[in-house]
CSV table of C-alpha atoms and ligand atoms in Angstrom, one decimal:
chain,number,residue,atom,x,y,z
A,1,MET,CA,58.4,-7.2,133.6
A,2,LYS,CA,57.1,-8.0,137.0
A,3,ASP,CA,53.4,-9.6,136.5
A,4,LYS,CA,54.4,-12.4,134.1
A,5,LEU,CA,51.2,-14.4,134.7
A,6,LEU,CA,49.0,-11.8,135.4
A,7,ASP,CA,49.8,-10.1,131.8
A,8,CYS,CA,49.2,-13.1,130.1
A,9,ILE,CA,45.8,-13.6,132.1
A,10,ASN,CA,44.7,-10.1,132.2
A,11,LEU,CA,46.1,-8.2,129.3
A,12,LYS,CA,46.0,-11.2,127.4
A,13,SER,CA,49.6,-10.5,126.2
A,14,THR,CA,51.3,-12.7,123.8
A,15,ASN,CA,54.9,-11.2,124.0
A,16,TYR,CA,56.0,-13.8,126.6
A,17,THR,CA,55.1,-17.3,127.6
A,18,PRO,CA,55.3,-17.6,131.3
A,19,VAL,CA,56.0,-21.1,132.8
A,20,TRP,CA,55.5,-22.7,136.3
A,21,PHE,CA,54.5,-26.2,137.3
A,22,MET,CA,51.7,-27.7,139.1
A,23,ARG,CA,53.2,-29.5,142.3
A,24,GLN,CA,56.7,-27.6,141.5
A,25,ALA,CA,57.0,-27.9,145.2
A,26,GLY,CA,57.1,-31.5,145.9
A,27,ARG,CA,58.2,-34.8,146.1
A,28,TYR,CA,60.7,-34.9,143.1
A,29,LEU,CA,62.9,-32.4,144.8
A,30,PRO,CA,65.5,-34.1,147.2
A,31,GLU,CA,65.3,-30.6,149.5
A,32,PHE,CA,61.5,-31.3,150.2
A,33,ARG,CA,62.0,-34.8,150.8
A,34,GLU,CA,64.7,-33.9,153.2
A,35,ILE,CA,62.3,-31.6,155.1
A,36,ARG,CA,59.3,-34.2,154.8
A,37,LYS,CA,61.5,-36.9,156.3
A,38,GLN,CA,61.8,-34.6,159.5
A,39,ASN,CA,58.2,-34.0,159.7
A,40,PRO,CA,56.3,-37.2,159.3
A,41,ASP,CA,52.8,-35.2,160.1
A,42,PHE,CA,51.8,-33.6,156.7
A,43,ILE,CA,48.9,-31.5,158.2
A,44,LYS,CA,51.6,-30.0,161.0
A,45,LEU,CA,53.9,-29.4,158.0
A,46,CYS,CA,51.3,-27.5,156.1
A,47,LEU,CA,50.6,-25.6,159.1
A,48,ASN,CA,54.2,-24.7,159.8
A,49,GLU,CA,54.8,-21.2,158.3
A,50,ARG,CA,58.2,-21.0,158.2
A,51,LEU,CA,58.7,-24.5,156.5
A,52,SER,CA,55.7,-24.0,154.2
A,53,ALA,CA,57.4,-20.8,153.2
A,54,GLU,CA,60.4,-22.3,152.8
A,55,ILE,CA,59.2,-25.6,150.5
A,56,SER,CA,57.1,-22.7,148.4
A,57,LEU,CA,60.5,-21.2,147.6
A,58,GLN,CA,62.7,-24.3,147.0
A,59,PRO,CA,61.9,-24.8,143.5
A,60,ILE,CA,62.2,-21.0,143.1
A,61,ARG,CA,65.9,-21.1,144.2
A,62,ARG,CA,66.5,-23.8,141.6
A,63,PHE,CA,64.6,-22.5,138.5
A,64,ASN,CA,63.7,-19.5,136.8
A,65,LEU,CA,60.1,-20.1,137.0
A,66,ASP,CA,57.5,-17.0,136.8
A,67,ALA,CA,55.1,-18.2,139.7
A,68,VAL,CA,55.6,-19.2,143.0
A,69,ILE,CA,52.6,-21.7,144.3
A,70,ILE,CA,52.1,-21.8,148.1
A,71,PHE,CA,52.9,-24.9,149.6
A,72,SER,CA,49.9,-26.4,151.5
A,73,ASP,CA,47.0,-28.8,150.5
A,74,ILE,CA,43.3,-28.7,148.9
A,75,LEU,CA,42.6,-30.9,152.1
A,76,MET,CA,43.2,-28.1,154.5
A,77,ILE,CA,39.7,-27.2,154.1
A,78,PRO,CA,38.1,-30.3,155.4
A,79,TYR,CA,40.8,-30.2,158.0
A,80,GLY,CA,39.6,-26.7,159.0
A,81,LEU,CA,36.0,-27.8,159.1
A,82,GLY,CA,36.9,-30.4,161.6
A,83,GLN,CA,37.2,-33.7,159.7
A,84,LYS,CA,40.2,-35.8,161.1
A,85,ILE,CA,42.7,-36.3,158.4
A,86,HIS,CA,46.0,-37.9,158.2
A,87,PHE,CA,48.3,-39.0,155.3
A,88,GLU,CA,49.5,-42.7,155.1
A,89,LYS,CA,52.9,-43.5,153.0
A,90,GLY,CA,51.8,-45.3,149.9
A,91,THR,CA,47.9,-44.8,150.5
A,92,GLY,CA,47.4,-41.1,150.2
A,93,PRO,CA,45.0,-39.0,152.4
A,94,ILE,CA,42.6,-40.9,154.7
A,95,LEU,CA,39.8,-38.7,156.4
A,96,GLY,CA,37.9,-39.7,159.6
A,97,ASP,CA,34.0,-39.9,159.6
A,98,LEU,CA,32.0,-36.9,158.6
A,99,ASN,CA,30.1,-34.8,161.5
A,100,PHE,CA,27.7,-33.0,159.2
A,101,ASN,CA,26.7,-30.6,162.3
A,102,VAL,CA,30.3,-30.1,163.2
A,103,ILE,CA,30.9,-28.9,159.5
A,104,LEU,CA,27.9,-27.0,158.8
A,105,ASN,CA,28.1,-25.0,162.0
A,106,THR,CA,31.8,-24.3,161.6
A,107,LYS,CA,32.4,-20.4,162.2
A,108,SER,CA,34.4,-18.4,159.8
A,109,ASN,CA,36.5,-16.9,162.3
A,110,ASP,CA,37.1,-20.4,163.6
A,111,PHE,CA,38.2,-21.8,160.5
A,112,ILE,CA,40.5,-18.9,159.7
A,113,GLU,CA,42.2,-18.8,163.0
A,114,LYS,CA,42.8,-22.7,162.2
A,115,LEU,CA,44.3,-22.0,159.0
A,116,SER,CA,46.0,-18.6,159.7
A,117,PRO,CA,49.4,-20.3,159.4
A,118,ILE,CA,48.8,-20.8,155.6
A,119,TYR,CA,47.8,-17.0,155.2
A,120,GLN,CA,51.3,-16.2,157.2
A,121,ALA,CA,53.3,-18.5,154.9
A,122,ILE,CA,51.8,-16.5,152.0
A,123,LYS,CA,52.9,-13.3,153.7
A,124,ARG,CA,56.7,-14.5,154.2
A,125,VAL,CA,56.8,-15.6,150.7
A,126,LYS,CA,55.3,-12.4,149.4
A,127,LYS,CA,58.0,-10.6,150.9
A,128,ASP,CA,60.9,-12.8,149.3
A,129,ILE,CA,59.8,-12.8,145.6
A,130,ARG,CA,59.9,-9.8,143.4
A,131,ASP,CA,59.5,-10.5,139.8
A,132,LYS,CA,57.2,-13.3,140.5
A,133,ASN,CA,53.4,-13.7,140.9
A,134,LEU,CA,52.1,-15.9,143.9
A,135,ILE,CA,49.5,-18.5,143.3
A,136,GLY,CA,47.1,-19.5,146.0
A,137,PHE,CA,44.7,-22.2,145.6
A,138,VAL,CA,41.6,-24.2,146.6
A,139,GLY,CA,40.0,-27.6,145.6
A,140,ALA,CA,36.6,-27.3,144.0
A,141,PRO,CA,33.4,-27.9,146.0
A,142,TRP,CA,33.0,-31.2,144.0
A,143,THR,CA,36.3,-32.7,144.6
A,144,LEU,CA,36.4,-31.8,148.1
A,145,LEU,CA,33.2,-33.3,148.7
A,146,MET,CA,34.4,-36.3,147.1
A,147,TYR,CA,37.4,-36.8,149.4
A,148,MET,CA,35.3,-35.8,152.5
A,149,LEU,CA,32.6,-38.4,151.8
A,150,ASN,CA,34.6,-40.9,150.3
A,151,LYS,CA,37.4,-40.4,153.1
A,152,GLY,CA,40.1,-40.9,150.8
A,153,SER,CA,41.3,-41.1,147.3
A,154,PRO,CA,38.7,-42.2,144.7
A,155,LYS,CA,41.4,-44.1,142.9
A,156,LYS,CA,39.9,-47.2,144.2
A,157,ASN,CA,36.9,-47.7,145.9
A,158,PHE,CA,34.5,-45.1,144.3
A,159,ASP,CA,30.8,-45.2,143.7
A,160,ILE,CA,29.0,-42.1,142.5
A,161,ASN,CA,25.7,-43.0,143.7
A,162,LYS,CA,26.8,-43.9,147.3
A,163,ILE,CA,28.2,-40.4,147.4
A,164,ILE,CA,24.9,-38.3,146.2
A,165,LYS,CA,22.3,-40.6,147.8
A,166,ASN,CA,21.3,-38.0,150.2
A,167,LYS,CA,20.4,-35.2,148.0
A,168,SER,CA,19.5,-32.5,150.6
A,169,LEU,CA,22.3,-32.7,152.5
A,170,MET,CA,24.5,-32.8,149.6
A,171,ARG,CA,23.2,-29.4,148.8
A,172,ASP,CA,23.5,-28.0,152.4
A,173,ILE,CA,27.4,-29.4,152.2
A,174,ILE,CA,28.0,-27.9,148.6
A,175,LEU,CA,26.4,-24.4,149.9
A,176,LYS,CA,28.9,-24.6,153.0
A,177,LEU,CA,31.8,-25.4,150.9
A,178,GLU,CA,31.1,-22.6,148.5
A,179,ASP,CA,31.3,-20.2,151.5
A,180,ILE,CA,34.4,-21.8,153.1
A,181,ILE,CA,36.0,-22.1,149.7
A,182,PHE,CA,35.5,-18.2,149.1
A,183,LEU,CA,36.8,-17.4,152.8
A,184,HIS,CA,39.8,-19.5,152.3
A,185,THR,CA,40.8,-17.7,149.0
A,186,LYS,CA,39.7,-14.4,150.3
A,187,GLU,CA,42.3,-14.8,153.2
A,188,GLN,CA,45.1,-16.0,151.0
A,189,VAL,CA,44.5,-12.7,148.6
A,190,LYS,CA,44.4,-10.6,151.8
A,191,ALA,CA,47.8,-12.4,152.8
A,192,GLY,CA,49.4,-11.5,149.1
A,193,ALA,CA,48.1,-14.1,146.6
A,194,ASP,CA,47.8,-12.4,143.0
A,195,ILE,CA,46.2,-15.3,141.2
A,196,ILE,CA,43.8,-18.4,142.7
A,197,GLN,CA,44.0,-21.6,141.1
A,198,ILE,CA,40.8,-24.1,141.5
A,199,PHE,CA,41.9,-27.5,141.4
A,200,ASP,CA,38.8,-29.8,140.5
A,201,SER,CA,40.8,-32.8,140.0
A,202,TRP,CA,38.1,-35.3,140.1
A,203,ALA,CA,35.7,-33.4,138.1
A,204,GLY,CA,36.0,-36.3,135.5
A,205,LEU,CA,34.2,-39.0,137.6
A,206,LEU,CA,31.0,-37.0,137.0
A,207,PRO,CA,28.5,-38.1,134.3
A,208,LYS,CA,27.6,-35.5,131.8
A,209,ASN,CA,24.2,-34.9,133.3
A,210,LYS,CA,25.5,-34.2,137.0
A,211,LEU,CA,28.4,-31.8,135.8
A,212,SER,CA,26.2,-28.8,136.0
A,213,GLU,CA,24.7,-29.1,139.3
A,214,TYR,CA,28.2,-30.5,141.2
A,215,CYS,CA,30.9,-28.9,139.0
A,216,TYR,CA,29.8,-25.7,137.1
A,217,ILE,CA,27.4,-24.0,139.3
A,218,PRO,CA,29.3,-24.1,142.4
A,219,THR,CA,32.6,-23.2,140.9
A,220,SER,CA,31.0,-20.4,138.9
A,221,LYS,CA,29.6,-18.7,142.1
A,222,ILE,CA,33.4,-18.9,143.5
A,223,VAL,CA,34.9,-17.6,140.5
A,224,LYS,CA,32.4,-14.7,140.5
A,225,ASN,CA,33.4,-13.9,143.9
A,226,ILE,CA,36.9,-14.1,143.4
A,227,LYS,CA,36.6,-11.6,140.5
A,228,SER,CA,35.0,-9.0,142.9
A,229,LEU,CA,38.2,-9.1,144.9
A,230,GLN,CA,40.0,-7.8,141.4
A,231,THR,CA,41.8,-11.4,141.5
A,232,PRO,CA,41.9,-13.7,138.3
A,233,THR,CA,40.9,-17.4,138.7
A,234,ILE,CA,42.7,-20.4,136.5
A,235,CYS,CA,40.1,-23.3,136.7
A,236,PHE,CA,41.4,-27.0,136.5
A,237,PRO,CA,38.5,-29.2,135.9
A,238,LYS,CA,40.4,-32.3,135.1
A,239,GLY,CA,39.1,-35.3,133.1
A,240,ILE,CA,35.9,-33.6,131.6
A,241,GLY,CA,36.8,-34.0,127.9
A,242,GLU,CA,34.9,-32.2,125.3
A,243,ASN,CA,33.0,-30.3,128.2
A,244,TYR,CA,35.6,-27.8,128.7
A,245,ILE,CA,34.0,-25.6,126.3
A,246,ASP,CA,30.5,-25.9,128.2
A,247,PHE,CA,32.7,-25.3,131.6
A,248,CYS,CA,34.1,-22.2,130.0
A,249,SER,CA,30.8,-20.7,128.8
A,250,ALA,CA,29.0,-21.7,132.4
A,251,VAL,CA,32.1,-20.6,134.6
A,252,LYS,CA,34.0,-17.8,132.9
A,253,PRO,CA,37.3,-18.5,134.6
A,254,ASN,CA,40.2,-15.9,133.9
A,255,CYS,CA,42.2,-18.6,132.4
A,256,ILE,CA,41.8,-22.3,132.0
A,257,SER,CA,44.3,-25.1,132.8
A,258,ILE,CA,44.0,-28.1,130.3
A,259,ASP,CA,44.8,-31.8,131.4
A,260,TYR,CA,46.7,-34.1,128.9
A,261,GLU,CA,43.8,-35.4,127.3
A,262,VAL,CA,42.4,-32.1,125.8
A,263,GLU,CA,43.6,-31.9,122.3
A,264,PRO,CA,45.3,-28.2,122.1
A,265,HIS,CA,44.4,-27.4,118.6
A,266,TRP,CA,40.6,-28.2,119.3
A,267,ILE,CA,40.4,-26.2,122.5
A,268,LYS,CA,42.3,-23.0,121.1
A,269,GLU,CA,40.0,-22.9,118.2
A,270,LYS,CA,36.8,-23.2,120.2
A,271,LEU,CA,37.7,-20.9,123.3
A,272,ASP,CA,37.4,-17.4,122.1
A,273,GLY,CA,40.4,-15.9,123.4
A,274,ILE,CA,40.4,-17.3,127.1
A,275,PRO,CA,43.9,-17.7,128.1
A,276,VAL,CA,45.0,-21.3,128.2
A,277,GLN,CA,47.5,-22.9,130.7
A,278,GLY,CA,49.4,-26.4,130.7
A,279,GLY,CA,48.4,-29.6,128.7
A,280,MET,CA,51.5,-31.7,128.3
A,281,ASP,CA,51.4,-35.0,129.8
A,282,PRO,CA,53.5,-35.3,133.1
A,283,LYS,CA,54.7,-38.9,132.0
A,284,ILE,CA,56.6,-37.1,129.0
A,285,LEU,CA,59.0,-35.9,131.4
A,286,LEU,CA,59.8,-39.5,132.6
A,287,GLY,CA,61.1,-40.1,129.0
A,288,ASP,CA,64.1,-39.0,126.5
A,289,LYS,CA,65.1,-35.4,125.9
A,290,GLU,CA,63.8,-35.7,122.1
A,291,GLY,CA,60.1,-36.5,123.2
A,292,ILE,CA,60.4,-33.8,125.8
A,293,LYS,CA,61.4,-31.5,123.2
A,294,LYS,CA,59.1,-32.6,120.5
A,295,ASN,CA,56.1,-32.2,123.1
A,296,VAL,CA,57.1,-28.8,124.5
A,297,GLU,CA,57.6,-27.3,121.0
A,298,LYS,CA,54.0,-28.7,120.2
A,299,TYR,CA,52.2,-26.8,123.0
A,300,LEU,CA,54.5,-23.7,122.1
A,301,ASN,CA,53.7,-23.8,118.4
A,302,ILE,CA,49.8,-24.2,118.7
A,303,PHE,CA,49.7,-21.6,121.2
A,304,LYS,CA,52.0,-19.0,119.6
A,305,ASP,CA,50.0,-15.9,119.3
A,306,TYR,CA,47.4,-16.9,121.8
A,307,PRO,CA,47.6,-16.0,125.4
A,308,TYR,CA,49.3,-19.2,126.9
A,309,ILE,CA,51.0,-20.0,130.3
A,310,PHE,CA,53.3,-23.2,129.9
A,311,ASN,CA,52.4,-25.8,132.4
A,312,LEU,CA,51.8,-29.4,132.6
A,313,GLY,CA,48.5,-31.4,132.3
A,314,HIS,CA,48.7,-32.6,135.8
A,315,GLY,CA,51.3,-32.2,138.8
A,316,VAL,CA,54.8,-33.3,138.6
A,317,LEU,CA,55.6,-36.9,139.0
A,318,PRO,CA,57.5,-37.8,141.8
A,319,GLU,CA,60.1,-39.7,139.4
A,320,THR,CA,60.9,-36.5,137.7
A,321,LYS,CA,64.4,-35.5,137.6
A,322,PRO,CA,65.1,-32.0,138.5
A,323,GLU,CA,67.2,-31.5,135.5
A,324,THR,CA,64.1,-32.1,133.4
A,325,ILE,CA,62.6,-29.1,134.8
A,326,GLU,CA,65.4,-26.9,134.1
A,327,TYR,CA,65.4,-28.4,130.3
A,328,ILE,CA,62.1,-27.2,129.9
A,329,ILE,CA,62.3,-24.0,131.1
A,330,GLU,CA,65.0,-23.4,128.9
A,331,LEU,CA,62.9,-24.6,125.8
A,332,VAL,CA,60.2,-22.2,127.0
A,333,ARG,CA,62.5,-19.5,127.2
A,334,ASN,CA,64.3,-19.9,124.2
A,335,LYS,CA,61.5,-20.3,121.9
A,336,LYS,CA,61.3,-18.1,118.9
B,401,LIG,O1,55.1,-36.2,151.0
B,401,LIG,C1,54.1,-36.4,150.7
B,401,LIG,O2,53.6,-37.5,150.8
B,401,LIG,C2,53.1,-35.4,150.4
B,401,LIG,C3,52.8,-35.2,149.2
B,401,LIG,C4,51.9,-34.1,148.9
B,401,LIG,C5,52.3,-32.7,148.4
B,401,LIG,C6,53.7,-32.4,148.2
B,401,LIG,C7,50.6,-33.8,149.0
B,401,LIG,C8,49.8,-34.9,149.7
B,401,LIG,N1,50.0,-32.7,149.0
B,401,LIG,C9,51.3,-31.8,148.4
B,401,LIG,C10,51.2,-30.3,148.1
B,401,LIG,C11,50.1,-29.9,147.0
B,401,LIG,N2,49.1,-30.3,146.9
B,401,LIG,C12,50.2,-28.8,146.7
B,401,LIG,C13,51.5,-27.6,146.7
B,401,LIG,C14,51.8,-26.9,145.9
B,401,LIG,C15,52.5,-27.2,144.5
B,401,LIG,O3,51.7,-27.4,143.4
B,401,LIG,O4,53.7,-27.4,144.6
B,401,LIG,C16,49.2,-28.8,145.5
B,401,LIG,C17,48.7,-27.6,144.7
B,401,LIG,C18,48.2,-29.7,146.2
B,401,LIG,C19,47.0,-29.8,145.6
B,401,LIG,C20,46.2,-31.2,145.7
B,401,LIG,N3,46.3,-32.0,146.9
B,401,LIG,C21,45.6,-31.7,144.8
B,401,LIG,C22,45.0,-31.1,143.5
B,401,LIG,C23,46.1,-31.3,142.5
B,401,LIG,C24,46.2,-32.6,141.8
B,401,LIG,O5,47.2,-33.0,142.1
B,401,LIG,O6,45.1,-33.1,141.2
B,401,LIG,C25,44.8,-32.9,145.2
B,401,LIG,C26,43.9,-33.9,144.7
B,401,LIG,C27,45.4,-33.2,146.6
B,401,LIG,C28,45.2,-34.4,147.4
B,401,LIG,C29,46.6,-34.9,147.9
B,401,LIG,N4,47.5,-34.5,148.8
B,401,LIG,C30,48.2,-35.1,148.7
B,401,LIG,C31,48.1,-36.4,147.9
B,401,LIG,C32,49.2,-37.6,147.6
B,401,LIG,C33,47.0,-36.1,147.4
B,401,LIG,C34,46.3,-36.8,146.2
B,401,LIG,C35,45.6,-38.0,146.7
B,401,LIG,C36,44.9,-39.2,145.6
B,401,LIG,O7,45.7,-39.7,145.2
B,401,LIG,O8,43.8,-38.9,145.6
């Protein structure tokens, strides 16, 4: 069986539980940290097609995973739109001032050319994998807009009213982002991506009465466009709680990735058969084997007889031991 994720998503097959991890290529792996040490400029690293391909494949060499996710970052879109960006140790991303004219007037060809090493990296990875699906990804309009206007992580220093104060400008930028995000996914699919995951990591910052305008509507347009490429989409609107159901009705993703606050029994009952991915709290991976086993089995049991991709409810934490990933894969593979 070659297309393990695709079969789960498209055929809703329950014969096999595919497994991969968000942030499987990253800081918990010593071999990533080694490359990172020699490449202090993170954006340059994302634009190095040889190293990006190599980092994407690092977890595959260690573990028996069912999918490769391309090593890149959601913030490559603001970079491609001409916004300055760098990463500072301990602080995360720092973005420069937004020049609306530059962003709104960025031409598709210039954007594609600037980000072409990402597409080349996808082509390289595709050549090296046989029995695995390749996942491309983008940030959702809201999450990108949030970084672009907040000029950094909203972990500290976030005020939604400041962000959305100029409504008409917001609308223009969101429309531009919808186009550019789709363009970026289209190029990833052309290069060989089998599936696109849309990360809306900060959807949970939106109040309920703004979810439709800033999350559901822009995301549903992108999902619809990606469907026209015969490519399925996994959506991850992190932190929206009970609104996951409204999200699925409005956006109609091919698969929904749940975070660790979503009650798995509840969503399974409400979803009407949409394939589910993830859920387990990444912090549990920092604890003992017993707790890990109990939690992995919880998700496997609840989603037995349901199309389910094993993953976490957010990315692998940097403190996670690589052996823990191996242990979880073993548990998923050996499930009865
Ligand atoms: O060494 C370092 O400090 C770099 C750490 C790092 C890595 C390994 C960053 C900076 N990005 C990445 C890779 C990355 N980012 C991937 C690679 C593929 C994989 O999953 O293995 C992916 C899918 C992302 C996506 C991403 N970047 C998201 C969405 C997923 C999520 O975690 O919510 C977000 C929000 C970002 C922004 C970003 N990039 C990097 C950091 C530290 C952050 C978060 C900043 C913040 O806290 O707000």
